[in-house]
PDB file of C-alpha atoms in Angstrom:
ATOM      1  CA  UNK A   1     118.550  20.035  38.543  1.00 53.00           C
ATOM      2  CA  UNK A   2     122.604  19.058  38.988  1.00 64.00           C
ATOM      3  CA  UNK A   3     124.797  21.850  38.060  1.00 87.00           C
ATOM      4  CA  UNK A   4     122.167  24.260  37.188  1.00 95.00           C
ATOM      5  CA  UNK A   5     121.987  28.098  38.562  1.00 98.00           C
ATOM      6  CA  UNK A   6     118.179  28.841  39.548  1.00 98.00           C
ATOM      7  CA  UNK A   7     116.081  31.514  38.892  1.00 97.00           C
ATOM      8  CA  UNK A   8     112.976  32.056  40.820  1.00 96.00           C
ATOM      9  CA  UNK A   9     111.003  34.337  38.662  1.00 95.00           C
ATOM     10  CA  UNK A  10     107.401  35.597  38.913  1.00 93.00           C
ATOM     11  CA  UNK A  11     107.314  38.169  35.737  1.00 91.00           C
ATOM     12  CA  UNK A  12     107.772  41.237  38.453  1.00 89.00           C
ATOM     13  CA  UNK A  13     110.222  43.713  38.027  1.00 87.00           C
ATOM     14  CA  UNK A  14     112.521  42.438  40.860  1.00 88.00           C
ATOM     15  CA  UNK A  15     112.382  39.169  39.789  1.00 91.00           C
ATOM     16  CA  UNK A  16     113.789  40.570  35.944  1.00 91.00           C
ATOM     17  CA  UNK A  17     116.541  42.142  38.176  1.00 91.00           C
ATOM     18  CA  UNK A  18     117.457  38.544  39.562  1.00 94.00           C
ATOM     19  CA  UNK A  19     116.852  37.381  36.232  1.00 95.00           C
ATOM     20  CA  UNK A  20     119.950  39.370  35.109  1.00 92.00           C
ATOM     21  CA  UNK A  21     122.097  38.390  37.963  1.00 94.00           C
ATOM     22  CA  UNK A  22     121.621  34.855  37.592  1.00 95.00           C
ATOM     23  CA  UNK A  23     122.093  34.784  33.436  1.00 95.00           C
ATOM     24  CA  UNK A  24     126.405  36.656  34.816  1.00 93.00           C
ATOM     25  CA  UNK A  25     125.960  33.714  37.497  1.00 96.00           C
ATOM     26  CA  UNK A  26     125.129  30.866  34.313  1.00 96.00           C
ATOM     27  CA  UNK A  27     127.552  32.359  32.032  1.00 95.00           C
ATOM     28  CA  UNK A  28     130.545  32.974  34.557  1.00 94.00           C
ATOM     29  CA  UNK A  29     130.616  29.476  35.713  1.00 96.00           C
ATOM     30  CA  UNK A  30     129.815  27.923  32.902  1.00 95.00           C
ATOM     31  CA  UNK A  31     126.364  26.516  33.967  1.00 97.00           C
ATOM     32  CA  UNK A  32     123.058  25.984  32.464  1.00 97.00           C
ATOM     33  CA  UNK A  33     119.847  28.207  34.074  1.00 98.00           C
ATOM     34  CA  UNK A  34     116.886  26.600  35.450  1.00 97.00           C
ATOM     35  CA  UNK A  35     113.899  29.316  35.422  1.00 97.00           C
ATOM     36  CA  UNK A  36     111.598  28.525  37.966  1.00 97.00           C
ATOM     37  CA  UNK A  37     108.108  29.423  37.873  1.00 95.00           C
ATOM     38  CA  UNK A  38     105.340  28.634  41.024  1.00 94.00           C
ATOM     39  CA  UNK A  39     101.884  28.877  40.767  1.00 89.00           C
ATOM     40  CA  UNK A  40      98.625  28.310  43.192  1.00 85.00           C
ATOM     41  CA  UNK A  41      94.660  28.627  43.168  1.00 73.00           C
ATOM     42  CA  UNK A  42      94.120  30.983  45.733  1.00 69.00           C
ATOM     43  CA  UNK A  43      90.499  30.451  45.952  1.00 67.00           C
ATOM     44  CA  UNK A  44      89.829  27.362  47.783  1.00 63.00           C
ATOM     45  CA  UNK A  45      87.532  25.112  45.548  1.00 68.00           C
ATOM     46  CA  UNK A  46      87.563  25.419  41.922  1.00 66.00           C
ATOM     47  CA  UNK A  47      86.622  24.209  38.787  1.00 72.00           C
ATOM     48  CA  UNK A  48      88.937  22.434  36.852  1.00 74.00           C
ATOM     49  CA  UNK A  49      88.842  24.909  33.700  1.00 73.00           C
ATOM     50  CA  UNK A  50      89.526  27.457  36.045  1.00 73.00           C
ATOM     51  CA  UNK A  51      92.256  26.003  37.028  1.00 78.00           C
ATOM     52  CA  UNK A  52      93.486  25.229  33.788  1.00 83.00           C
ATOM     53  CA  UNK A  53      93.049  28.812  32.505  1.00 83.00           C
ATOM     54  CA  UNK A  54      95.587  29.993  35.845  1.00 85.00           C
ATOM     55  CA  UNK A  55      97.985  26.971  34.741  1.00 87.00           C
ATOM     56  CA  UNK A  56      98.780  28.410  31.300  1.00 92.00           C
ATOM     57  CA  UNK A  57      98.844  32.052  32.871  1.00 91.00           C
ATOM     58  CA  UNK A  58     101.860  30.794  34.857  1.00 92.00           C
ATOM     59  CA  UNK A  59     103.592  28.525  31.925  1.00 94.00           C
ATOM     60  CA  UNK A  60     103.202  32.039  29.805  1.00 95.00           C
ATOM     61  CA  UNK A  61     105.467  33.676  32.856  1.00 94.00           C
ATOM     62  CA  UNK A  62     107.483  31.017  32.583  1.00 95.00           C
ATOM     63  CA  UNK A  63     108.512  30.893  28.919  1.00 96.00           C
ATOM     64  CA  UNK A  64     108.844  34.764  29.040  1.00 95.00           C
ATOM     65  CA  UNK A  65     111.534  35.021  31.548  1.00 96.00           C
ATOM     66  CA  UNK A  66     112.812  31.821  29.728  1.00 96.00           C
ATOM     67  CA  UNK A  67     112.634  33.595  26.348  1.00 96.00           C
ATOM     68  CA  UNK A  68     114.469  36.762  28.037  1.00 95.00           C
ATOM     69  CA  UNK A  69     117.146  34.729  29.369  1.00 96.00           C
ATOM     70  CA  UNK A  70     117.826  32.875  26.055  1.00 95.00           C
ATOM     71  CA  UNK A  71     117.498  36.251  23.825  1.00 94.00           C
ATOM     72  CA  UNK A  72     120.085  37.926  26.230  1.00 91.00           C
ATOM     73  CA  UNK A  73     122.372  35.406  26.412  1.00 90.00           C
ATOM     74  CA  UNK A  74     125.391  34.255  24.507  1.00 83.00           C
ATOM     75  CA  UNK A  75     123.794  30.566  23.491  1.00 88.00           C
ATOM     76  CA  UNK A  76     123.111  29.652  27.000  1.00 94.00           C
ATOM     77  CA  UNK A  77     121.292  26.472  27.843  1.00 96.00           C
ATOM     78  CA  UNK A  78     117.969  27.488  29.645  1.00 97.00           C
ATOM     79  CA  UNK A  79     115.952  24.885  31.276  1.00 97.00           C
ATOM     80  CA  UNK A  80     112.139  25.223  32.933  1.00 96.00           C
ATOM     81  CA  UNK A  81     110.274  24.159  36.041  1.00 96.00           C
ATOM     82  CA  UNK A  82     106.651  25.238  36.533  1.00 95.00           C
ATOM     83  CA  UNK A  83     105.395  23.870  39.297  1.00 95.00           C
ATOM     84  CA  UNK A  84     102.154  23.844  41.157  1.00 92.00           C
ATOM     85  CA  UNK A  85     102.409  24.439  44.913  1.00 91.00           C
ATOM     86  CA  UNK A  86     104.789  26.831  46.814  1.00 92.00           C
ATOM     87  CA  UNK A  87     107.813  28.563  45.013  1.00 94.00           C
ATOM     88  CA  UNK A  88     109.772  28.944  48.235  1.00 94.00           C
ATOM     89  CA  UNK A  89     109.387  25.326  49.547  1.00 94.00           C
ATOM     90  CA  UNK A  90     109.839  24.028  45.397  1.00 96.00           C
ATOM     91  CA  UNK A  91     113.135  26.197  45.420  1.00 96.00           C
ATOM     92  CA  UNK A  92     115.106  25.054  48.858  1.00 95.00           C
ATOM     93  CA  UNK A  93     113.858  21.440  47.248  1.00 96.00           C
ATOM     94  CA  UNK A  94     115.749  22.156  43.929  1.00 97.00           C
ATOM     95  CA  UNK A  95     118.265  23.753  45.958  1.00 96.00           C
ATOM     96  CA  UNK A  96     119.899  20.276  46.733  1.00 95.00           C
ATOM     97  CA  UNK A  97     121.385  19.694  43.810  1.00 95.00           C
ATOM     98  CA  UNK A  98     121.552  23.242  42.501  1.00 97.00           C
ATOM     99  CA  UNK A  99     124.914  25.054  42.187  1.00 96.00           C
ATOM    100  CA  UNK A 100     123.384  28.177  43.046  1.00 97.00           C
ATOM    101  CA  UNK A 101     119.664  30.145  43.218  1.00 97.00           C
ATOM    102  CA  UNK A 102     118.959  33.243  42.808  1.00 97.00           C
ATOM    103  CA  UNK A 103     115.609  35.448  43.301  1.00 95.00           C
ATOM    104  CA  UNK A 104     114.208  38.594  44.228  1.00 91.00           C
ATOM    105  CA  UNK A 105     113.864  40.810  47.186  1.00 86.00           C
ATOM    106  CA  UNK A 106     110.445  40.386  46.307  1.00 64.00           C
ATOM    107  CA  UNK A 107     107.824  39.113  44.186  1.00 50.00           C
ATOM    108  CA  UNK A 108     104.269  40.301  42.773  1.00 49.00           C
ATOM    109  CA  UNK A 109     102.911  38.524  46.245  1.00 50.00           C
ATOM    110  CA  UNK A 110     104.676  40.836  48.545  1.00 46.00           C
ATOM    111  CA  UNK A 111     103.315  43.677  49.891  1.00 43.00           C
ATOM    112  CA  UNK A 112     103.950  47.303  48.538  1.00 44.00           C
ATOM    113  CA  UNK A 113     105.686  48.372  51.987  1.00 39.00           C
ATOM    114  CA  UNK A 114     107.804  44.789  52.525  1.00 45.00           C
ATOM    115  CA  UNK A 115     111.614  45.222  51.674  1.00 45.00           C
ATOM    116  CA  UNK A 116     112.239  40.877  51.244  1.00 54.00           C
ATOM    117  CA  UNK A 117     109.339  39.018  50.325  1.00 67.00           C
ATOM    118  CA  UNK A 118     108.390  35.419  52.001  1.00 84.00           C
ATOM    119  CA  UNK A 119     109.854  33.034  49.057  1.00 90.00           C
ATOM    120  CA  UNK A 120     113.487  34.746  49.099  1.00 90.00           C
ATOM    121  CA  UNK A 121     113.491  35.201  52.908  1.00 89.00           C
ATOM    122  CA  UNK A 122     112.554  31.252  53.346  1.00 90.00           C
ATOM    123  CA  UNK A 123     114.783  30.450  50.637  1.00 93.00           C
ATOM    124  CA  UNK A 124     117.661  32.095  52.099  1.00 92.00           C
ATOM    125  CA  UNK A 125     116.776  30.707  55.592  1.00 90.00           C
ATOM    126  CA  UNK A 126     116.885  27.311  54.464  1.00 91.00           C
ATOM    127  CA  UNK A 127     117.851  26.027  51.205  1.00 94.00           C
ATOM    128  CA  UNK A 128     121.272  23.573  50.692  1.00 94.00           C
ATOM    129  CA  UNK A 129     123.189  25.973  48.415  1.00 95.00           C
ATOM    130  CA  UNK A 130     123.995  29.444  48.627  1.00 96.00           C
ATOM    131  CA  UNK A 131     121.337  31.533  47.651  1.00 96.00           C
ATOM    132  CA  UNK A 132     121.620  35.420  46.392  1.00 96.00           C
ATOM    133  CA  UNK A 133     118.559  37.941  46.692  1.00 94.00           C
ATOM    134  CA  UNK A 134     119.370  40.256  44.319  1.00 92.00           C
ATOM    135  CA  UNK A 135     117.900  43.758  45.503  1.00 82.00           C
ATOM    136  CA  UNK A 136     118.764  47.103  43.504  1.00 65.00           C
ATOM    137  CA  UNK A 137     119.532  46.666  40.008  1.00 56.00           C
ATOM    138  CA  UNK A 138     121.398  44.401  39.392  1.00 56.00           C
ATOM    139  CA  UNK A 139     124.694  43.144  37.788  1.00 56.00           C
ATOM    140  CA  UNK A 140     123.568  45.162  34.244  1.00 57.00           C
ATOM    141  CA  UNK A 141     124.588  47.321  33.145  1.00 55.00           C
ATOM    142  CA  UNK A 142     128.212  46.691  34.879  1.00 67.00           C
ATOM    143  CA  UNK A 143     129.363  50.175  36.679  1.00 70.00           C
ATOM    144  CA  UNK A 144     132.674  51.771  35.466  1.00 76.00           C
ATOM    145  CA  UNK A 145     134.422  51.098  39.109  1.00 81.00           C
ATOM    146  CA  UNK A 146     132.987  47.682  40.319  1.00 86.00           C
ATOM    147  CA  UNK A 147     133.196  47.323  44.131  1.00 88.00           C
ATOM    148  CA  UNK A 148     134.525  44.440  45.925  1.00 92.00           C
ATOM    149  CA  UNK A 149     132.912  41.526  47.371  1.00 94.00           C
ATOM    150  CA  UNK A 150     132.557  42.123  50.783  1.00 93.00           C
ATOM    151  CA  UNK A 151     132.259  39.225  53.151  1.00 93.00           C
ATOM    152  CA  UNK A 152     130.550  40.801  56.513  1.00 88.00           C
ATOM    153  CA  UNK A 153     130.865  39.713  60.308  1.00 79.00           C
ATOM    154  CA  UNK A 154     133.771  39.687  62.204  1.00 76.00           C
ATOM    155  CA  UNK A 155     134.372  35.511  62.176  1.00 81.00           C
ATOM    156  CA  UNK A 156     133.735  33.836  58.740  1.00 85.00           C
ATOM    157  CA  UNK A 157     133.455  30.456  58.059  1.00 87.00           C
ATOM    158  CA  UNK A 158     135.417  29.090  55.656  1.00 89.00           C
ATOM    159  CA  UNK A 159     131.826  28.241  53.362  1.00 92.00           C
ATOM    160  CA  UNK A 160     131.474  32.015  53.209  1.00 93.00           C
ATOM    161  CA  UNK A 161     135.488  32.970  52.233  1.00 93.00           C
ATOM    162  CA  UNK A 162     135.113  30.385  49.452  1.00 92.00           C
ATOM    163  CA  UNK A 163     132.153  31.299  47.966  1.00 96.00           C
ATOM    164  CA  UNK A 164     133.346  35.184  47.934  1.00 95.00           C
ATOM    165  CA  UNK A 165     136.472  34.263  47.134  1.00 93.00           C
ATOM    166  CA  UNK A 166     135.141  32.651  44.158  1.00 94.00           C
ATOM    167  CA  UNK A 167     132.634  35.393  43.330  1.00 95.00           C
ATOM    168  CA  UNK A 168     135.562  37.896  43.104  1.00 94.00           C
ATOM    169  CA  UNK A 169     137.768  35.977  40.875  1.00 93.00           C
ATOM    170  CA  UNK A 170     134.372  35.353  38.399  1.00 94.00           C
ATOM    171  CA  UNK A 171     133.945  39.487  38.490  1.00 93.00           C
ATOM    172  CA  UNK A 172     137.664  40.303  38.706  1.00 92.00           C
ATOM    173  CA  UNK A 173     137.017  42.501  41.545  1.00 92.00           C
ATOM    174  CA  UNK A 174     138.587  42.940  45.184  1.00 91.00           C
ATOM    175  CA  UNK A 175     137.455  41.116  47.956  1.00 93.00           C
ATOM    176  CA  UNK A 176     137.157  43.256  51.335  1.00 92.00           C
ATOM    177  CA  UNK A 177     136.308  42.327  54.637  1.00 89.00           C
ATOM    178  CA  UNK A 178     135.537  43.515  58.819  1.00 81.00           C
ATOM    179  CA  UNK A 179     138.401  39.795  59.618  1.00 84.00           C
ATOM    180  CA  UNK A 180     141.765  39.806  58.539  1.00 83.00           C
ATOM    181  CA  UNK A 181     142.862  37.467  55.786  1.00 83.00           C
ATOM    182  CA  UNK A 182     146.508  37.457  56.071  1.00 80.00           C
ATOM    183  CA  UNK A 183     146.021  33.974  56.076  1.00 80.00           C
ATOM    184  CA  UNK A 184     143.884  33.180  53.920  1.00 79.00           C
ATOM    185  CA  UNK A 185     145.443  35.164  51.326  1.00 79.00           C
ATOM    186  CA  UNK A 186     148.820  33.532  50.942  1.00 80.00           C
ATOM    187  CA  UNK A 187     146.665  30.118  50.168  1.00 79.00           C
ATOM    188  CA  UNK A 188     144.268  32.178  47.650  1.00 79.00           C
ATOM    189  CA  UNK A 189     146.649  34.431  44.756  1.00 80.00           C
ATOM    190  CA  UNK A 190     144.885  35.845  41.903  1.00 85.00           C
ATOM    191  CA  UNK A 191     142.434  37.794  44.042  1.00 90.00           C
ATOM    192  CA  UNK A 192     142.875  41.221  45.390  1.00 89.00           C
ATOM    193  CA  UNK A 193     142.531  41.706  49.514  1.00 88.00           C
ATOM    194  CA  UNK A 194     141.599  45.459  50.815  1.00 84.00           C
ATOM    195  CA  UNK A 195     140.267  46.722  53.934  1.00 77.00           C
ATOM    196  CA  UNK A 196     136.541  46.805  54.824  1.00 71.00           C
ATOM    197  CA  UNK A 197     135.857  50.748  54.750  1.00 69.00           C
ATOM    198  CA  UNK A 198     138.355  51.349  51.873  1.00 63.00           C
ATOM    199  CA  UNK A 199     136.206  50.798  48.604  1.00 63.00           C
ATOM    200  CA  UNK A 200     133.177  51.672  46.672  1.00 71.00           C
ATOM    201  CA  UNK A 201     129.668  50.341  47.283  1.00 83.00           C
ATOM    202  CA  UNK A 202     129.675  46.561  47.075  1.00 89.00           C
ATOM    203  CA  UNK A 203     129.165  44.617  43.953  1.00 91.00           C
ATOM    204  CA  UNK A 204     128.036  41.391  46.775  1.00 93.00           C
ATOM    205  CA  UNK A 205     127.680  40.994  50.703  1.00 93.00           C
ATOM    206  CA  UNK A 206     128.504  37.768  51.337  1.00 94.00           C
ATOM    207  CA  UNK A 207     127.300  36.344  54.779  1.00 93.00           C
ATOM    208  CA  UNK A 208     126.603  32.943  56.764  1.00 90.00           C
ATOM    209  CA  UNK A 209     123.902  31.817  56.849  1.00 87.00           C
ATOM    210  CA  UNK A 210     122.462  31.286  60.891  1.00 77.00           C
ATOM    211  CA  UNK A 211     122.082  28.185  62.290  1.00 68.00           C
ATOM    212  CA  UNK A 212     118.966  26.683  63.559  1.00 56.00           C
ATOM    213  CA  UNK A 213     116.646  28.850  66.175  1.00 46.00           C
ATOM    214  CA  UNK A 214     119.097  32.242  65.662  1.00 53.00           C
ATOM    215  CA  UNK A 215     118.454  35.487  63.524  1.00 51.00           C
ATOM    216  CA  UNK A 216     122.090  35.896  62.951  1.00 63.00           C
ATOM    217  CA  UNK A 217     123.292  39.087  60.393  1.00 69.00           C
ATOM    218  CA  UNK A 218     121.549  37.510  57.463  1.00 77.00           C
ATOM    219  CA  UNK A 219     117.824  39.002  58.009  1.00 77.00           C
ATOM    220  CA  UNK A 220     119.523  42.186  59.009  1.00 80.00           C
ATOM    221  CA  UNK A 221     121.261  42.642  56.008  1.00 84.00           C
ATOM    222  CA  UNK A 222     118.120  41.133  53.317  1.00 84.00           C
ATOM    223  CA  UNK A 223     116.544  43.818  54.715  1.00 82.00           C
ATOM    224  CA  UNK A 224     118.935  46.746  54.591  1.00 82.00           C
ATOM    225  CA  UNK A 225     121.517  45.906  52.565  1.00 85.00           C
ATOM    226  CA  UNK A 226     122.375  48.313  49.587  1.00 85.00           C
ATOM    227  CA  UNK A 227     123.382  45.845  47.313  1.00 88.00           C
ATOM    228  CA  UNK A 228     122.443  41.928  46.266  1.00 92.00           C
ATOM    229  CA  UNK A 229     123.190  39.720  49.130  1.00 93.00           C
ATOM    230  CA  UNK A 230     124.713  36.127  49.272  1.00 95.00           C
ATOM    231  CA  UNK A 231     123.329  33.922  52.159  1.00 94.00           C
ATOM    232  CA  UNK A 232     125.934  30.389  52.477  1.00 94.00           C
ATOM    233  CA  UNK A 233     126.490  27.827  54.785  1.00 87.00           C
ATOM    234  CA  UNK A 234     124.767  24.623  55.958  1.00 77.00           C
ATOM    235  CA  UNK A 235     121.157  24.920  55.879  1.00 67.00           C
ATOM    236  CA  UNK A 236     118.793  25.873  59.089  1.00 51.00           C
ATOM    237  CA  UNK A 237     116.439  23.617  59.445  1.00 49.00           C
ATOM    238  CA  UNK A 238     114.720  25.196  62.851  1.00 44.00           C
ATOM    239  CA  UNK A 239     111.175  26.395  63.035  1.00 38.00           C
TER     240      UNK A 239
END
């Protein structure tokens, strides 16, 4: 939906940890949530009470993360989408007209061992608006020395300084980074610049995202990151 930040959420414990990050997202830009729930029968042929009875499993994991969000927030307009079919290929579709989404490292489908799952490795690989997998815990409860957003790689775009730009202004928090942004400072007050290896753990890594056919930083760091990760830029559409 227009305007709307969007939460892919499967009931699992990383996906309440995105759940928190996107309800800051919401309420610092002033946006409604979408919570986004996918379902499918895994079973090849089925009845259709079967079916049914799996169907209103998933609208129950719906409304709870919906309920959460609207319990913890300050009057917050939540919106819903169950949908039946794939929750990665239903997100980068919602993603076109979506301000922002935001998921988990991993869902209740991913194996014990994985560190991203499928759904917010596709996601991030492809959908039309910047997408942040949230991995550790969190936003909540907000440390007593916030780090900086940290925009990585050596050459970014300006998709990637604008969205971190705008992340630290939302948080009131520095912005750091590997380039130099003499530049790009003296057209951006209000936000504080420091040096890459000068600050606390990151709050955000920011990063492009790769273009079509290349693994660029972006896998790298949903991998091994220590923090929530932002993945911008135009989307890759490659195979």
């Amino acid at each position: 939906m227009a305007g709307h930040v969007v939460l892919g959420y499967d009931g699992s414990d990383f996906s309440m940890q995105a759940l928190d990050w996107a309800l800051d997202e919401a309420e610092l830009r002033k946006l409604p949530l979408l919570v986004v729930h996918a379902w499918q029968w895994p079973y090849g042929e089925a009845d259709e009470e079967a079916k049914s009875h799996l169907g209103k499993a998933a609208e129950h994991v719906m409304w709870h993360g919906a309920e959460c969000a609207r319990q913890t927030s300050q009057g917050l307009r939540v919106d819903t989408d169950l949908y039946e079919g794939s929750a990665a290929e239903r997100l980068v579709e919602l993603s076109k007209d979506a301000e922002l989404i935001v998921v988990g490292s991993r869902g209740l489908g991913a194996l014990p061992r994985a560190v991203v799952g499928s759904v917010a490795e596709y996601t991030a690989a492809h959908a039309a608006c910047p997408v942040i997998v949230v991995r550790g815990p969190g936003p909540l409860p907000l440390p007593e020395n916030p780090g900086p957003i940290v925009v990585t790689g050596p050459e970014p775009d300006a998709a990637v300084l604008e969205f971190a730009y705008h992340e630290a202004r939302l948080r009131q928090v520095a912005l750091a980074a590997e380039a130099d942004l003499t530049e790009w400072e003296r057209g951006h007050p209000g936000v504080r610049i420091e040096p890459a290896a000068d600050h606390p753990p990151a709050t955000l890594m920011v990063v492009r995202r790769a273009p079509a056919g290349r693994p660029g930083i972006a896998r790298d760091l949903l991998l091994n990151a220590p923090c929530p990760v932002a993945v911008v830029g135009a989307a890759d559409h490659g195979g």
